[in-house]
Coordinates of N, CA, C and O in Angstrom, one line a residue:
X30 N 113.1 102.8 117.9 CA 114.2 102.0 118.4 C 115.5 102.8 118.2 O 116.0 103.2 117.1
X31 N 115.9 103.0 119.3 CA 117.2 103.8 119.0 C 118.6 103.2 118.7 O 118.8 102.2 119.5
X32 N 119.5 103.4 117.9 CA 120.5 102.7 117.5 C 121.7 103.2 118.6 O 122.0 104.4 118.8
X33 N 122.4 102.0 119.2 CA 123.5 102.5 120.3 C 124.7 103.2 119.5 O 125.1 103.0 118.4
X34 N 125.0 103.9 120.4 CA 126.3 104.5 120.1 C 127.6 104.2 119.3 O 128.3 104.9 118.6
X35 N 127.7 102.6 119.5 CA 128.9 101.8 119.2 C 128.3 101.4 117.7 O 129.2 101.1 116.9
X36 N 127.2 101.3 117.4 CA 127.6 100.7 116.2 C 127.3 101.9 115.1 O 127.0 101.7 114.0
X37 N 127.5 103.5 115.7 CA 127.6 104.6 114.8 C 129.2 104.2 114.8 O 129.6 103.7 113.8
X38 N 129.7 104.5 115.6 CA 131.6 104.2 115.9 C 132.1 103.1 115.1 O 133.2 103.1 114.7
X39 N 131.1 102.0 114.9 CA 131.6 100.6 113.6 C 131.5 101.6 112.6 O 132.5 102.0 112.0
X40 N 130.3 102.0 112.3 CA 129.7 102.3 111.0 C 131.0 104.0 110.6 O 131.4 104.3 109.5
X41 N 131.2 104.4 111.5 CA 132.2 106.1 110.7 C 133.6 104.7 111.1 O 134.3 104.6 110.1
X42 N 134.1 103.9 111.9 CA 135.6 102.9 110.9 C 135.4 102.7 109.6 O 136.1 103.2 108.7
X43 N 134.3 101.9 109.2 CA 134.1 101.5 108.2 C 134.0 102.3 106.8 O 134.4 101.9 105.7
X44 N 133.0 103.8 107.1 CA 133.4 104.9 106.3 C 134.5 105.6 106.3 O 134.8 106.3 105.4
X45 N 135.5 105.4 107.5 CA 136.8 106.1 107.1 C 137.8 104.9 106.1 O 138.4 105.2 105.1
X46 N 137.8 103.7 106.5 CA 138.3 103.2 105.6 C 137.5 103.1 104.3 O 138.2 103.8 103.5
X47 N 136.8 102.9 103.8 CA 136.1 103.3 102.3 C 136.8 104.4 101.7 O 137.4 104.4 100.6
X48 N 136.7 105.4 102.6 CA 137.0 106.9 101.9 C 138.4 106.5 101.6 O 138.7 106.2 100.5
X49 N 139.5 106.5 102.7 CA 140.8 106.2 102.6 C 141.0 105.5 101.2 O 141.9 105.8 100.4
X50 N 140.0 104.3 101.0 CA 140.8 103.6 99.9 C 140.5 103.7 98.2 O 141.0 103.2 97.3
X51 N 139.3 104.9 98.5 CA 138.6 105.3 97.2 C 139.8 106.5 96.5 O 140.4 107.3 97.1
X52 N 140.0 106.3 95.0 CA 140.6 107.2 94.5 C 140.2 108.3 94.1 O 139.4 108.1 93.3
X53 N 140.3 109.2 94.2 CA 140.0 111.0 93.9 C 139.7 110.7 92.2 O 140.6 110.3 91.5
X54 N 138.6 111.1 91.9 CA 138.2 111.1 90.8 C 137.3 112.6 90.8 O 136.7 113.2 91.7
X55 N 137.4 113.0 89.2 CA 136.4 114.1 88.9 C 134.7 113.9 88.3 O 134.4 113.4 87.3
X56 N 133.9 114.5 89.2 CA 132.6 113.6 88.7 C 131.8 114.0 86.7 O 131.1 113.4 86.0
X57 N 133.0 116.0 86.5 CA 132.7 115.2 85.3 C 132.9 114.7 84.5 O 132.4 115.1 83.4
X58 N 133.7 113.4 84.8 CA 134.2 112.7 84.0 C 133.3 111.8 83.5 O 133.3 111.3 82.4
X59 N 132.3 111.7 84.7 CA 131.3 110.0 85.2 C 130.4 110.1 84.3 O 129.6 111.0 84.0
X60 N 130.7 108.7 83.8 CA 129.3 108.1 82.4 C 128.2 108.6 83.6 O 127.2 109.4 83.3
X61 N 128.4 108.2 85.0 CA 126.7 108.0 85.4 C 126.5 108.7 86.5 O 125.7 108.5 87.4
X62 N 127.4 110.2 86.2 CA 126.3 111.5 86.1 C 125.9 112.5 84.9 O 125.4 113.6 85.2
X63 N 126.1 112.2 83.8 CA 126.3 113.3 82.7 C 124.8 114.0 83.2 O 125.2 115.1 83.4
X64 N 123.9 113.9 83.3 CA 122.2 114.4 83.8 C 123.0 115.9 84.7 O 123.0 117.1 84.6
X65 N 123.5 115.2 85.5 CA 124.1 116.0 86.6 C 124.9 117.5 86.4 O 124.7 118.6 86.9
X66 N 125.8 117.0 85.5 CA 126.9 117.5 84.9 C 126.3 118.8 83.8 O 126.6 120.0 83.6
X67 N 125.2 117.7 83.2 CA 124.5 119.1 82.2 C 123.9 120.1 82.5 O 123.8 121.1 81.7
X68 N 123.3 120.1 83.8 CA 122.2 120.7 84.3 C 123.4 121.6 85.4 O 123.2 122.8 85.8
X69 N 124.4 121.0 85.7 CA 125.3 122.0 86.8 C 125.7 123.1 85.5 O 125.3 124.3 85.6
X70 N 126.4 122.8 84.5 CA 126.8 123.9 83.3 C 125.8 124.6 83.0 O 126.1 125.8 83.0
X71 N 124.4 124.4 82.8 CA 123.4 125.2 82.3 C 123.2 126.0 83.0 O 122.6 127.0 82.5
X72 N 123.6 125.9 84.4 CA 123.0 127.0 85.4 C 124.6 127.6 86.0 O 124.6 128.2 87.1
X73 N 125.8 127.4 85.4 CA 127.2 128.0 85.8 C 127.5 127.7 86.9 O 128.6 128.2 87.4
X74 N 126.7 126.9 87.7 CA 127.1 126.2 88.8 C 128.4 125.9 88.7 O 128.9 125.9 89.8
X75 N 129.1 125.6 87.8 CA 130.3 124.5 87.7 C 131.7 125.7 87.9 O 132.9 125.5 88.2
X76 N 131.1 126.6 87.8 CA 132.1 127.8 88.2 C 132.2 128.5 89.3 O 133.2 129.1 89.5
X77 N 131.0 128.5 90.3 CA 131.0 128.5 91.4 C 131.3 127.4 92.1 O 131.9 127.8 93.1
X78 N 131.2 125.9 92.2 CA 132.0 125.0 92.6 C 133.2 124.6 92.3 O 133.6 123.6 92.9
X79 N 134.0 125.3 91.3 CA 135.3 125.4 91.1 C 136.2 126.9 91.6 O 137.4 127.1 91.8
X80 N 135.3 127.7 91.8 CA 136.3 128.8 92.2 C 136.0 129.0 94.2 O 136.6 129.8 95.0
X81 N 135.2 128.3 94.5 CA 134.8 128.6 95.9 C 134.9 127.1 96.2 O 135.1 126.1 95.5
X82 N 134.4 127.3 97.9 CA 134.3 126.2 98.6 C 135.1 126.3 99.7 O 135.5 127.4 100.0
X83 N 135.3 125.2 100.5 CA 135.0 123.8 99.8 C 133.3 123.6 100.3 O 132.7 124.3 101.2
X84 N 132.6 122.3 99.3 CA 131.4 121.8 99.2 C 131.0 120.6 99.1 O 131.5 119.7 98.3
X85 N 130.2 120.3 99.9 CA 129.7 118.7 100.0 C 128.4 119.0 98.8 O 127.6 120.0 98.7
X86 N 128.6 117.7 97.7 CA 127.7 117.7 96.7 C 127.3 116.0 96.6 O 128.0 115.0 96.5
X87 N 125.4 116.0 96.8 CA 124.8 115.0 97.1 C 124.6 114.4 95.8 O 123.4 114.1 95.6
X88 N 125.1 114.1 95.0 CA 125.1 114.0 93.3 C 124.1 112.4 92.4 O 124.3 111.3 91.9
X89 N 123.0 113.2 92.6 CA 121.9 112.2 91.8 C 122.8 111.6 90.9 O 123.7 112.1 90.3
X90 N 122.5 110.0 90.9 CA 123.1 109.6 89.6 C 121.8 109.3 88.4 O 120.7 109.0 88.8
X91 N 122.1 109.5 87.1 CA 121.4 109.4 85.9 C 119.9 108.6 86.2 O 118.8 108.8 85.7
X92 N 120.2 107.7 86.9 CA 118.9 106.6 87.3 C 118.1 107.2 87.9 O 116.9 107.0 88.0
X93 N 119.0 108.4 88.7 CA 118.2 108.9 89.7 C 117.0 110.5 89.6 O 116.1 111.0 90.2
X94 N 117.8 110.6 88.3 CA 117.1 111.4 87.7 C 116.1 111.2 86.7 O 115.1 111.9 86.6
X95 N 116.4 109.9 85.7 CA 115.3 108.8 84.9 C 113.6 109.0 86.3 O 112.5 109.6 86.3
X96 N 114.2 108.3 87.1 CA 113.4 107.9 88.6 C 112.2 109.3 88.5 O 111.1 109.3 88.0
X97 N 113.2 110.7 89.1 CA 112.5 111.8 89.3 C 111.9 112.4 88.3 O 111.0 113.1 88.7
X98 N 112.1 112.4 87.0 CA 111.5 112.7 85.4 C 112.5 113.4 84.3 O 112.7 114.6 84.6
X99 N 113.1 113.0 83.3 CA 113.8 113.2 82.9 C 112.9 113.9 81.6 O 113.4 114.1 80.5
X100 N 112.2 114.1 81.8 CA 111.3 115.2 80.9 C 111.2 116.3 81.9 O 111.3 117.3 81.2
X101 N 111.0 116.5 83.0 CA 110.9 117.6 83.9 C 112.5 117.7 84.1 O 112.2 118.5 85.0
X102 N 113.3 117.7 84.1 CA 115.0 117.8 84.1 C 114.9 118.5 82.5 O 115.6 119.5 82.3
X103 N 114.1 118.2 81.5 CA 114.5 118.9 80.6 C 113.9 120.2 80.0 O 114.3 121.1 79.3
X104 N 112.8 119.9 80.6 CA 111.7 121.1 80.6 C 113.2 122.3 81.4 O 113.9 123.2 80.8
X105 N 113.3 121.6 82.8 CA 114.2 122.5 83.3 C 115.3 123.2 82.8 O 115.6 124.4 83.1
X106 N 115.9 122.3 82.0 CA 117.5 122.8 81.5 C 117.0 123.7 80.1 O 117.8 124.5 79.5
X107 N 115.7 123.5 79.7 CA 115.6 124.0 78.2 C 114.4 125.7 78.4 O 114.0 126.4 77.5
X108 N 114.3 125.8 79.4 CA 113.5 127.3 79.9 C 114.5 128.2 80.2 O 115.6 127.8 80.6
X109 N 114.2 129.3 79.8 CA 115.1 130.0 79.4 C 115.3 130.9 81.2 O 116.1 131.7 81.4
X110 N 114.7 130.6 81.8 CA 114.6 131.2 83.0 C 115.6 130.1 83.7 O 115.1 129.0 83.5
X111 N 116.6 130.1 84.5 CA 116.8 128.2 85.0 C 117.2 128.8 86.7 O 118.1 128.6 87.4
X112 N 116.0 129.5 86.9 CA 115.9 129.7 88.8 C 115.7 128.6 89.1 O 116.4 128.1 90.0
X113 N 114.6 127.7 88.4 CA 114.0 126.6 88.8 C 114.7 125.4 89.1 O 114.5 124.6 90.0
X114 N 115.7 125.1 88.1 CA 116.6 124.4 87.5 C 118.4 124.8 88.5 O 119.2 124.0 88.9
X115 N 118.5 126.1 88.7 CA 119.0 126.4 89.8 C 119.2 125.7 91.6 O 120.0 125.1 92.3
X116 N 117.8 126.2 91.7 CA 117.3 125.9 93.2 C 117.6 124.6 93.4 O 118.2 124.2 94.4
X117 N 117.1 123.7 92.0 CA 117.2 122.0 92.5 C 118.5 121.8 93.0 O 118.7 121.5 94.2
X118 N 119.6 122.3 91.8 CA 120.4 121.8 92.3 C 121.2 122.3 93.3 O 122.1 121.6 93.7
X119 N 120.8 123.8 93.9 CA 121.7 124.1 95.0 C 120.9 123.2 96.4 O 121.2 123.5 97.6
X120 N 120.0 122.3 96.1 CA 119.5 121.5 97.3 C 120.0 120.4 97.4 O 119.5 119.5 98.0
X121 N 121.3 120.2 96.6 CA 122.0 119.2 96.9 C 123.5 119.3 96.8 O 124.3 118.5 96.4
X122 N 123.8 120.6 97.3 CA 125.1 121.2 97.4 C 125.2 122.3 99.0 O 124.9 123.5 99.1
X123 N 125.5 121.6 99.8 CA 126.2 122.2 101.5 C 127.4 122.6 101.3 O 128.4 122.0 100.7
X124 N 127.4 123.6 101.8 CA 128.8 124.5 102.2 C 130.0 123.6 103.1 O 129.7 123.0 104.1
X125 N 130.8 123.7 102.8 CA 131.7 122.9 103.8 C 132.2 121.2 102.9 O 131.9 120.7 101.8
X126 N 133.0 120.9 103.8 CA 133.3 119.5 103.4 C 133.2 118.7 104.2 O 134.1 118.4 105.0
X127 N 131.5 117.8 104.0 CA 130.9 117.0 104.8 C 131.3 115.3 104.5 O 130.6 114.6 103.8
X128 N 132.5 114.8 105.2 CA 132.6 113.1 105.0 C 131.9 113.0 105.4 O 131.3 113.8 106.1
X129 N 131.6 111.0 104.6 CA 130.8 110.2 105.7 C 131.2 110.6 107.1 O 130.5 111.1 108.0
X130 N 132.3 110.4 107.2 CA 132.7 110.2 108.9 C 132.0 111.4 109.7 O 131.2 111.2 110.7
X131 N 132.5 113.1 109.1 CA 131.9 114.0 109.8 C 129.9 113.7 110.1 O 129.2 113.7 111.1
X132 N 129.7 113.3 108.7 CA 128.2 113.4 109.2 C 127.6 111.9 110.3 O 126.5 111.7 110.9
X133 N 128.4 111.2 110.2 CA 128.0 110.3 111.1 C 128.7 110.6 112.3 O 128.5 109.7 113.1
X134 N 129.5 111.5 112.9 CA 129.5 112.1 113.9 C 128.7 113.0 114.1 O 128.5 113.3 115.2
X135 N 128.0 113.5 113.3 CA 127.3 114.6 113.5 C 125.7 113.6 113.9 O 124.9 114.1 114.6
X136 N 125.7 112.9 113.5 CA 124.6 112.1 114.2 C 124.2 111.4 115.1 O 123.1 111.1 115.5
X137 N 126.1 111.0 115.6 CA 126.7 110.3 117.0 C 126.1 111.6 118.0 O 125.6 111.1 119.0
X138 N 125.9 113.1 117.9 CA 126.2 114.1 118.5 C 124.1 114.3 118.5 O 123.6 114.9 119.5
X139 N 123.7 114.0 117.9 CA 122.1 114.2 117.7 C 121.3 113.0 118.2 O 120.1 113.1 118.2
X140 N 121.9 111.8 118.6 CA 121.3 111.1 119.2 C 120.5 110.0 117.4 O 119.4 109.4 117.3
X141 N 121.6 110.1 116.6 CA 120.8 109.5 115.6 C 120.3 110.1 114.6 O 119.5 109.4 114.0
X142 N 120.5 111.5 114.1 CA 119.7 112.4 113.2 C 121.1 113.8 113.3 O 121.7 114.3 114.2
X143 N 121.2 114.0 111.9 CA 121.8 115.4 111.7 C 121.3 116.1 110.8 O 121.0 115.5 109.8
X144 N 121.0 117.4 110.7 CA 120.6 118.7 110.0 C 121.6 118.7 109.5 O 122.6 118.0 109.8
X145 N 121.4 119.8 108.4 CA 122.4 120.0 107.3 C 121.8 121.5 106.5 O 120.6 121.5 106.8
X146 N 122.1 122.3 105.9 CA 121.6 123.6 105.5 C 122.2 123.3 104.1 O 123.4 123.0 104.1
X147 N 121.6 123.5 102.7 CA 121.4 123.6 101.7 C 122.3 125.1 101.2 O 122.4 126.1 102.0
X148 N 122.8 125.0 100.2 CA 123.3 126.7 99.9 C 122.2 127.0 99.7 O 122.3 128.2 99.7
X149 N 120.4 126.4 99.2 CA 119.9 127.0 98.9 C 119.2 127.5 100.1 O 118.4 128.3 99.8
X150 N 119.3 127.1 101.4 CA 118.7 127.6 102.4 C 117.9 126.8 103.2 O 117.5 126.9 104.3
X151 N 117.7 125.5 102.2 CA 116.7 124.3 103.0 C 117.1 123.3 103.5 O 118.0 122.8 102.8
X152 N 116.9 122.7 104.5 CA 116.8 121.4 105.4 C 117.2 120.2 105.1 O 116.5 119.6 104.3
X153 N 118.3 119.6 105.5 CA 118.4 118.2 105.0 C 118.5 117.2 106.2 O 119.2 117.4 107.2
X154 N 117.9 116.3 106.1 CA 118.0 115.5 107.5 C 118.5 114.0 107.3 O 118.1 113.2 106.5
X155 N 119.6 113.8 108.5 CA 120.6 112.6 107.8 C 120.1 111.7 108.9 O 119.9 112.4 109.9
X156 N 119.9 110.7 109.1 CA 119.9 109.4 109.7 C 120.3 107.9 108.8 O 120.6 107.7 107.6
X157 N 120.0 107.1 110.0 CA 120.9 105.6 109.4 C 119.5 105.1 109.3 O 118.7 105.4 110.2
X158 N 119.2 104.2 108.0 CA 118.5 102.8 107.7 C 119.5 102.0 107.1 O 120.0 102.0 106.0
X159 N 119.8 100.9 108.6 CA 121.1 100.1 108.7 C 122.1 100.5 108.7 O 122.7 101.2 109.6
X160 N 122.6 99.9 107.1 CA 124.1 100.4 107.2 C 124.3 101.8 106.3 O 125.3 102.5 106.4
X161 N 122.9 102.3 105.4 CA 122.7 103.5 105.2 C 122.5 105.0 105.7 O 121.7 105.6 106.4
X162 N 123.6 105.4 105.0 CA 123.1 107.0 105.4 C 122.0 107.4 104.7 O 121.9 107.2 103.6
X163 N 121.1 108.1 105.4 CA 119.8 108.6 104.8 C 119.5 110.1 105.2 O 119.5 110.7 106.3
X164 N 119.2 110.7 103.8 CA 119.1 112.4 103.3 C 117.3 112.7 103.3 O 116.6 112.4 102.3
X165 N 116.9 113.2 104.3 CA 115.4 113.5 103.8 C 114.5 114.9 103.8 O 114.2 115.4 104.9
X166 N 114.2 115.4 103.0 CA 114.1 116.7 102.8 C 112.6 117.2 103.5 O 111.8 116.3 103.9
X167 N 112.5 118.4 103.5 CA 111.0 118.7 104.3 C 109.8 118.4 103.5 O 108.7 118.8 104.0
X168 N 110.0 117.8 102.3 CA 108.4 116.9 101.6 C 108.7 115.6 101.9 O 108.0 114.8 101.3
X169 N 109.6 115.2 102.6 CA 109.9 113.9 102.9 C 110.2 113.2 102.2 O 109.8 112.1 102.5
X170 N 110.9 113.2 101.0 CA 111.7 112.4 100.0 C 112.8 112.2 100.7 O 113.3 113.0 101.6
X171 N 113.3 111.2 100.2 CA 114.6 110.2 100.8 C 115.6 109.9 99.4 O 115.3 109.5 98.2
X172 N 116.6 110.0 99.8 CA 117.8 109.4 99.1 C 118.8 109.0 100.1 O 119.2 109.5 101.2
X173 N 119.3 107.6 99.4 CA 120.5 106.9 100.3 C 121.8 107.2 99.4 O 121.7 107.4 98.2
X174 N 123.2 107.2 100.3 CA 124.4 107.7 99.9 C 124.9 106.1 99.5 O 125.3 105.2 100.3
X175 N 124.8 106.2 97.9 CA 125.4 105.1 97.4 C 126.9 105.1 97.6 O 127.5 104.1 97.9
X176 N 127.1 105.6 97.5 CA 128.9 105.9 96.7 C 128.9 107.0 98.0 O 128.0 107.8 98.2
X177 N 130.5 106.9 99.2 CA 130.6 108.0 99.5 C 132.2 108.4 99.8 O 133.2 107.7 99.8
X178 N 132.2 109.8 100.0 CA 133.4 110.4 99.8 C 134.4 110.2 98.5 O 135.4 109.5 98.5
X179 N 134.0 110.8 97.6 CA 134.3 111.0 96.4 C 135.6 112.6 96.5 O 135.3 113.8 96.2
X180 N 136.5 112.3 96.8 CA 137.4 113.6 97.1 C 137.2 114.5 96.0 O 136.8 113.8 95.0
X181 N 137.2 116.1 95.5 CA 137.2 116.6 94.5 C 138.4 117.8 94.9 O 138.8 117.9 96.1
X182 N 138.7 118.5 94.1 CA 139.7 119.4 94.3 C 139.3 120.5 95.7 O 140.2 121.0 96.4
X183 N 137.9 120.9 95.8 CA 137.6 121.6 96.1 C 136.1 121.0 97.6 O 135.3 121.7 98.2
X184 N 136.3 119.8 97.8 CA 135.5 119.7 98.4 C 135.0 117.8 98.7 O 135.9 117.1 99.3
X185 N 134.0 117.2 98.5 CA 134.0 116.0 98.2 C 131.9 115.5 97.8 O 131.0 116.1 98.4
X186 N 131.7 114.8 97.0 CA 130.8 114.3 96.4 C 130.1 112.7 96.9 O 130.5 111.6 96.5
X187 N 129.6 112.8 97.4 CA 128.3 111.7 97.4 C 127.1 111.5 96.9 O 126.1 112.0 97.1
X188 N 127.6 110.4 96.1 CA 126.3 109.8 95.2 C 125.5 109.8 95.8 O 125.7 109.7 97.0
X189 N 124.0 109.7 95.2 CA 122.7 109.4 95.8 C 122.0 108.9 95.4 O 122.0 109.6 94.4
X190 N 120.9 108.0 95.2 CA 120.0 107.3 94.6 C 118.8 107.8 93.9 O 118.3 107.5 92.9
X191 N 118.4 109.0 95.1 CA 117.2 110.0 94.0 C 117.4 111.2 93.7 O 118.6 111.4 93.3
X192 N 116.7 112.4 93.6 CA 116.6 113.4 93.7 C 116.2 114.3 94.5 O 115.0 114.6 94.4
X193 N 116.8 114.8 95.4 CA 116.0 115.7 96.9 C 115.4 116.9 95.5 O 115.7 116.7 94.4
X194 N 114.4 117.9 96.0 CA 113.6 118.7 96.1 C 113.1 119.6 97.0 O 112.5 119.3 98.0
X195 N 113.6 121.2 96.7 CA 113.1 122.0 97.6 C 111.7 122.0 97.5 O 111.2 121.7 98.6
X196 N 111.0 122.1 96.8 CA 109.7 122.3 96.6 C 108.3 121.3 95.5 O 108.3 121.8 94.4
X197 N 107.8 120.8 95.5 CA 106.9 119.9 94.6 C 106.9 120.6 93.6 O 106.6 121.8 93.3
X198 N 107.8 119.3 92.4 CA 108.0 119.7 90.9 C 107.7 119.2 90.3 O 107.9 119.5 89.1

């Protein structure tokens, strides 16, 4: 069933006002990403998304990482190799600064579906369930954008419910 045109056009009003009225905050500040936050420092991420960009960052929150294994999150952060630990997280960090609004144009423009390219190289596929934006990667895991347009100095942050995955971990 395809969704008409006009109620993508409701749906990017309604995310431009959200974003409009959300205040610019730093995520790491947030009780409910510290998961996020530890694993971006372990791997110096946090210095590449502060000196470059700008970047759309799909940001698991803590639940969401509980959800995906917080024993495998720590296997991750505590091997002394952290490609692994790496990779995850450049699969939830796009080049550019993607609002709601851009990507729901970008879906106005796909007939309902927009691609997205990973810095780490892999696929992300956005469509609507309802009033949801939906992220699904090529093993077919799903996360919905709880929280969106989170402004950051350098780019902007949308929460997400799970964990995308390049690869079975």
């Amino acid at each position: 069933m395809k969704t008409p045109k006009i109620a993508y056009l409701l749906l990017l009003t309604l995310f431009s006002f959200t974003a409009a009225a959300q205040k610019s905050t730093i995520i790491h500040s947030s009780e409910n990403h510290t998961m996020l936050m530890a694993a971006v420092k372990a791997t110096n991420i946090d210095d590449i998304l502060e000196k470059s960009g700008p970047f759309t960052v799909f940001a698991p929150s803590n639940a969401a990482f509980q959800r995906f294994s917080s024993d495998k999150l720590e296997e991750l952060m505590n091997d002394s190799d952290k490609s692994k630990l790496k990779s995850l997280l450049g699969y939830h960090i796009v080049a550019g600064k993607l609002t709601a609004s851009r990507i729901l144009k970008a879906m106005c423009r796909g007939n309902g579906k927009a691609s997205f390219t990973t810095i780490q190289g892999k696929k992300l596929q956005a469509h609507m369930d309802g009033y949801d934006i939906v992220l699904t990667d090529p093993l077919g895991n799903t996360a919905r954008i709880v929280q969106a347009d989170v402004s950051q100095q350098n780019g902007v942050v949308h929460e997400i419910d799970s964990v995308i995955a390049p690869t079975q971990m």
